[in-house]
PDB file of C-alpha atoms in Angstrom:
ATOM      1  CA  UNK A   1    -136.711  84.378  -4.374  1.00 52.00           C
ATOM      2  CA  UNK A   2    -133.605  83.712  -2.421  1.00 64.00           C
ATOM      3  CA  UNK A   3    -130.447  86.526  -3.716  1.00 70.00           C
ATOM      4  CA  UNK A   4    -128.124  84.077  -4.806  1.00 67.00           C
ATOM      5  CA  UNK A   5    -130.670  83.219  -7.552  1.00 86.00           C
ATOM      6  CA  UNK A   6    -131.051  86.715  -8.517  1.00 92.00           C
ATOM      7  CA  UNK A   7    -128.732  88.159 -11.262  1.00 96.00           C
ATOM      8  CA  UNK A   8    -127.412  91.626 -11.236  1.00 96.00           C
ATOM      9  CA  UNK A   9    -125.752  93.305 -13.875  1.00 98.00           C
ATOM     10  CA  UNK A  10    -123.430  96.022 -13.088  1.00 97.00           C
ATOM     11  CA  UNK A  11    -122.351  98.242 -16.040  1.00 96.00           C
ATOM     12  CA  UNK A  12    -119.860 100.954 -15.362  1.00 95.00           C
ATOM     13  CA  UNK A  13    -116.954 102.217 -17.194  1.00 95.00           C
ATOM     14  CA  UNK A  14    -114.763 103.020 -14.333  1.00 95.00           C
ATOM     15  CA  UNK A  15    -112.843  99.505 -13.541  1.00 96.00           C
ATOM     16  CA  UNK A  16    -112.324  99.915  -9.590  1.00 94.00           C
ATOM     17  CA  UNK A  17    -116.230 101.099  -8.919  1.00 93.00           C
ATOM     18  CA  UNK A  18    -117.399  98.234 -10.922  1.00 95.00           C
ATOM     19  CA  UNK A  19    -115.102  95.775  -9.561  1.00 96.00           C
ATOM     20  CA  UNK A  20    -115.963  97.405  -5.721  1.00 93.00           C
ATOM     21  CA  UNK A  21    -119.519  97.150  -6.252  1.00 93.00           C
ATOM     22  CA  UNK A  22    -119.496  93.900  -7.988  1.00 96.00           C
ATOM     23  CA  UNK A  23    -117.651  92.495  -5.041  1.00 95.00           C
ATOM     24  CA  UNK A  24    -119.985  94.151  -2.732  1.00 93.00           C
ATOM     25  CA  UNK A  25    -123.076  92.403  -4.034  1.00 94.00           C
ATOM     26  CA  UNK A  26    -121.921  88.999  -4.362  1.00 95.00           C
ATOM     27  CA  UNK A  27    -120.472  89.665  -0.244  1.00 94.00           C
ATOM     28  CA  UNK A  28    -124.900  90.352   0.285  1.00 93.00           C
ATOM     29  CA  UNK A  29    -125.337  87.251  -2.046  1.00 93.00           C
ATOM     30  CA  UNK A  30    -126.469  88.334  -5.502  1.00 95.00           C
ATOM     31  CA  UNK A  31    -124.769  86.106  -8.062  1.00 95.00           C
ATOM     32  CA  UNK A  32    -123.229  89.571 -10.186  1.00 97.00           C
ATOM     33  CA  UNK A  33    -121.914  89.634 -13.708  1.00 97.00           C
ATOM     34  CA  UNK A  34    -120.282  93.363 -14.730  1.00 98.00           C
ATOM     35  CA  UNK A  35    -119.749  95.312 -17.966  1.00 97.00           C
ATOM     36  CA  UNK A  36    -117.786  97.823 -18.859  1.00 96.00           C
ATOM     37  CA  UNK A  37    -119.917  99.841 -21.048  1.00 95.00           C
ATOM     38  CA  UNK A  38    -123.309 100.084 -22.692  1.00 95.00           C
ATOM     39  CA  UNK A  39    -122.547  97.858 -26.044  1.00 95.00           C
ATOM     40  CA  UNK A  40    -121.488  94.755 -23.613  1.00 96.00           C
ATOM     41  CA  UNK A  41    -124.252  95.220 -21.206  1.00 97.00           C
ATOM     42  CA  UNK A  42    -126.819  94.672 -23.860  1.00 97.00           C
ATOM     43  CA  UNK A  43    -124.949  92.052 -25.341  1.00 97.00           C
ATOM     44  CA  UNK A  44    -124.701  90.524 -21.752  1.00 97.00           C
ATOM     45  CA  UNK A  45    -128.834  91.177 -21.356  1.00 97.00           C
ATOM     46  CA  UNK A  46    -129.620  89.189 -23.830  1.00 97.00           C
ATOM     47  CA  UNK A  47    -127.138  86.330 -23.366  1.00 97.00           C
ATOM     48  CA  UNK A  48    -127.636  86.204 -19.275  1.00 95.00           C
ATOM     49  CA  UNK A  49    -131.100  87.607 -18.732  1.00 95.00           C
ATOM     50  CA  UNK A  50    -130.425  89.535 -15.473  1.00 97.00           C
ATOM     51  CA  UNK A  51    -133.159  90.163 -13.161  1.00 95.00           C
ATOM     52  CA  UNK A  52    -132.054  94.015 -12.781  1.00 95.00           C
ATOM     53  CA  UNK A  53    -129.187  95.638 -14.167  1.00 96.00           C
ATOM     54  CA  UNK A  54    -127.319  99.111 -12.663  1.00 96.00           C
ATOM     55  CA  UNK A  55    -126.314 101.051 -15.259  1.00 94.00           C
ATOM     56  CA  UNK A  56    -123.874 104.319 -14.974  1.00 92.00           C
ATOM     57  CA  UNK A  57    -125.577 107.420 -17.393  1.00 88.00           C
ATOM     58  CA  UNK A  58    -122.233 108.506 -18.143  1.00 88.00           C
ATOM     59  CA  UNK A  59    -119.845 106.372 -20.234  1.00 89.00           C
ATOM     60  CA  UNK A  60    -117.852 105.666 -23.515  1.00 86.00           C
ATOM     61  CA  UNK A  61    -118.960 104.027 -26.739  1.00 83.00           C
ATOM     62  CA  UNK A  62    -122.726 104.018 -25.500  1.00 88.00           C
ATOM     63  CA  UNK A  63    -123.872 106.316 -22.514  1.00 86.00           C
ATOM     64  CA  UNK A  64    -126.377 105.104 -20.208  1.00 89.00           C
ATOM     65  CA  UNK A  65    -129.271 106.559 -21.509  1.00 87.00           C
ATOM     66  CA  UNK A  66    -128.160 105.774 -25.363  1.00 91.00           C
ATOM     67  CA  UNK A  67    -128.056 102.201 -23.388  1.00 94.00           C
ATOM     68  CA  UNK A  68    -131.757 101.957 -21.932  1.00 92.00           C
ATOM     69  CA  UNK A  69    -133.138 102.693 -25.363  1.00 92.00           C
ATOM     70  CA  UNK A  70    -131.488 100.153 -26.806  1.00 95.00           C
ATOM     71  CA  UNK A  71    -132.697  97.662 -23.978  1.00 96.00           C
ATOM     72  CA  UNK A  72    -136.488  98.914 -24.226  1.00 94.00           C
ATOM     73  CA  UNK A  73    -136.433  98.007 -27.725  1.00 94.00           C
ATOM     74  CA  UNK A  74    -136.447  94.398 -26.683  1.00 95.00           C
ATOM     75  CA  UNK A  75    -137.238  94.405 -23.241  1.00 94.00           C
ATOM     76  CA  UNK A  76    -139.736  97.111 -21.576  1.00 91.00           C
ATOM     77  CA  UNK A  77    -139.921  95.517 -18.237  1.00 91.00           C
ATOM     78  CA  UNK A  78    -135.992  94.873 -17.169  1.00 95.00           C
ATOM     79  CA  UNK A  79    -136.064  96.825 -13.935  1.00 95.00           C
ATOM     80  CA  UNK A  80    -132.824  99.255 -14.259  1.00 94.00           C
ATOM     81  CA  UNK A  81    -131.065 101.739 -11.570  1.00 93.00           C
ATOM     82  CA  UNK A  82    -129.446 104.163 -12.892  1.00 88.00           C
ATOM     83  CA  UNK A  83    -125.542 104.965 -11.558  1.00 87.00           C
ATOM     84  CA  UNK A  84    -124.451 108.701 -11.435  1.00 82.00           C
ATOM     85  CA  UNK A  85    -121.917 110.773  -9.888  1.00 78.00           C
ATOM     86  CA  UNK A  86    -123.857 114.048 -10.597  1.00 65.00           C
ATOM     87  CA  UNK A  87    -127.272 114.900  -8.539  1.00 57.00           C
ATOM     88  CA  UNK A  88    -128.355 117.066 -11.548  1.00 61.00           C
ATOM     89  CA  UNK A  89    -127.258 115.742 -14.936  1.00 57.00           C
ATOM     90  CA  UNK A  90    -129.686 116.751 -17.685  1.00 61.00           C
ATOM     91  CA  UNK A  91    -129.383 112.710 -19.003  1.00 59.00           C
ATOM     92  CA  UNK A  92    -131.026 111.812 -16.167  1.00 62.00           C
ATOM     93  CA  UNK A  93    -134.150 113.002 -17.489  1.00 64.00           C
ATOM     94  CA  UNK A  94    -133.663 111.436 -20.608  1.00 61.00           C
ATOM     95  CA  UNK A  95    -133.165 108.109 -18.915  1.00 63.00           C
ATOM     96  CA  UNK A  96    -136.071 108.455 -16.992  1.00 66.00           C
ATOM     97  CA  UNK A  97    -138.242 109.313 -19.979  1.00 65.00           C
ATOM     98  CA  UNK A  98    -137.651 105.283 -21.014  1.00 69.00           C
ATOM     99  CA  UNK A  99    -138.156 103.627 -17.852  1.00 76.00           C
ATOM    100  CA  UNK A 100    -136.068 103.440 -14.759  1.00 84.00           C
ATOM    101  CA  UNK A 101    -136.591 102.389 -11.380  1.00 87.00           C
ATOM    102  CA  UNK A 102    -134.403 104.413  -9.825  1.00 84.00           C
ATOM    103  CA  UNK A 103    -130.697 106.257  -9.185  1.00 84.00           C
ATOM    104  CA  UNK A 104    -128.167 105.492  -7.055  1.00 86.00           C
ATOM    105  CA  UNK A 105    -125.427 108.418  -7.262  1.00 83.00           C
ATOM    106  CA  UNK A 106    -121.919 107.103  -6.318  1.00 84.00           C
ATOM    107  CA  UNK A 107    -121.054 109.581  -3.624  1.00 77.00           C
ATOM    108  CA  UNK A 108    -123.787 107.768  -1.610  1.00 79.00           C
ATOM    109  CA  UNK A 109    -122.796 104.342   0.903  1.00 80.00           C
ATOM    110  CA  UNK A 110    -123.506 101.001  -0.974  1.00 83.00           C
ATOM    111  CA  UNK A 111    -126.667 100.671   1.507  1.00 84.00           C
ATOM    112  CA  UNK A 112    -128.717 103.006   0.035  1.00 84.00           C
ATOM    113  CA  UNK A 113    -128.200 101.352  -3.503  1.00 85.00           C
ATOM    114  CA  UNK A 114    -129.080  97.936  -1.963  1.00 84.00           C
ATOM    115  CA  UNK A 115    -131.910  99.178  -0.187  1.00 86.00           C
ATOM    116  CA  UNK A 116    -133.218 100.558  -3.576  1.00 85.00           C
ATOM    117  CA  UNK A 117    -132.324  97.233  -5.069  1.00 90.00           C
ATOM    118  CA  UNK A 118    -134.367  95.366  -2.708  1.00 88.00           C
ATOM    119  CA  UNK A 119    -137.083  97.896  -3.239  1.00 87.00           C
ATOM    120  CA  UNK A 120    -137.110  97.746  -6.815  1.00 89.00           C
ATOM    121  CA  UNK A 121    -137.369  94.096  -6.704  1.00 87.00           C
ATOM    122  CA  UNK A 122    -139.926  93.634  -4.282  1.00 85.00           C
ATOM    123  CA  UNK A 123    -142.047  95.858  -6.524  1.00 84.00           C
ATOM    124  CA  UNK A 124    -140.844  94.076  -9.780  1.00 77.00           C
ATOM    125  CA  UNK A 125    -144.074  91.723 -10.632  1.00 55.00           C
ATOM    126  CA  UNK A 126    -141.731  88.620 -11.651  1.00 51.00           C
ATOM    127  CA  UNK A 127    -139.660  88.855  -8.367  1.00 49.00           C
ATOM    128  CA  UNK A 128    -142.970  89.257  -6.080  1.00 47.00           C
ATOM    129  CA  UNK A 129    -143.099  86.533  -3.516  1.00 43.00           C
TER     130      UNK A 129
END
């Protein structure tokens, strides 16, 4: 599947890391769309069916965990990375108890979070070549 037909959906509450890393992706050639909180990514989920969404644990009106609940309640296979700026939040281990595919913590280079995106999708069944 070539990246500019694969859908990412950022979610993260802090404007200029969204915006950076929404820029960042389309510049490698994902075709992005962004929200800025839990309530609008599931809104934008089911609306835009993204092929794998990032998702920031920690955030207003719906953290990141409350978020992947939600989403696993209608979908259980939407691969999801999780965004943090803490190496040892307890939520982590909440949002891993409902399915992840992985964390990306913000202090690391963009790289590593598109090498884990690449990973994640090579492994994802419906994005296997």
């Amino acid at each position: 599947m070539e990246k500019k037909n694969i859908k990412v959906l950022v979610t993260d509450d802090e404007d200029d890391f969204r915006h950076l890393m929404t820029f960042w992706l389309e510049s490698k050639g994902y075709t992005v769309a962004a929200a800025p909180n839990g309530s609008e990514a599931i809104k934008l989920i089911k609306a835009e069916s993204p092929d794998i969404v990032f998702m920031d644990l920690n955030m207003p009106v719906m953290d990141g965990a409350q978020t992947i609940r939600k989403i696993r309640e209608f979908d259980k296979e939407l691969p999801i990375i999780l965004i943090s700026a803490y190496l040892d939040d307890v939520k982590i281990k909440d949002a891993t108890s409902h399915g992840i595919s992985g964390v990306f913590y913000k202090g690391k280079d963009f790289e590593q979070g598109l090498s884990l995106l690449e990973t994640v999708l090579r492994k994802h069944k419906k994005l296997q070549k």
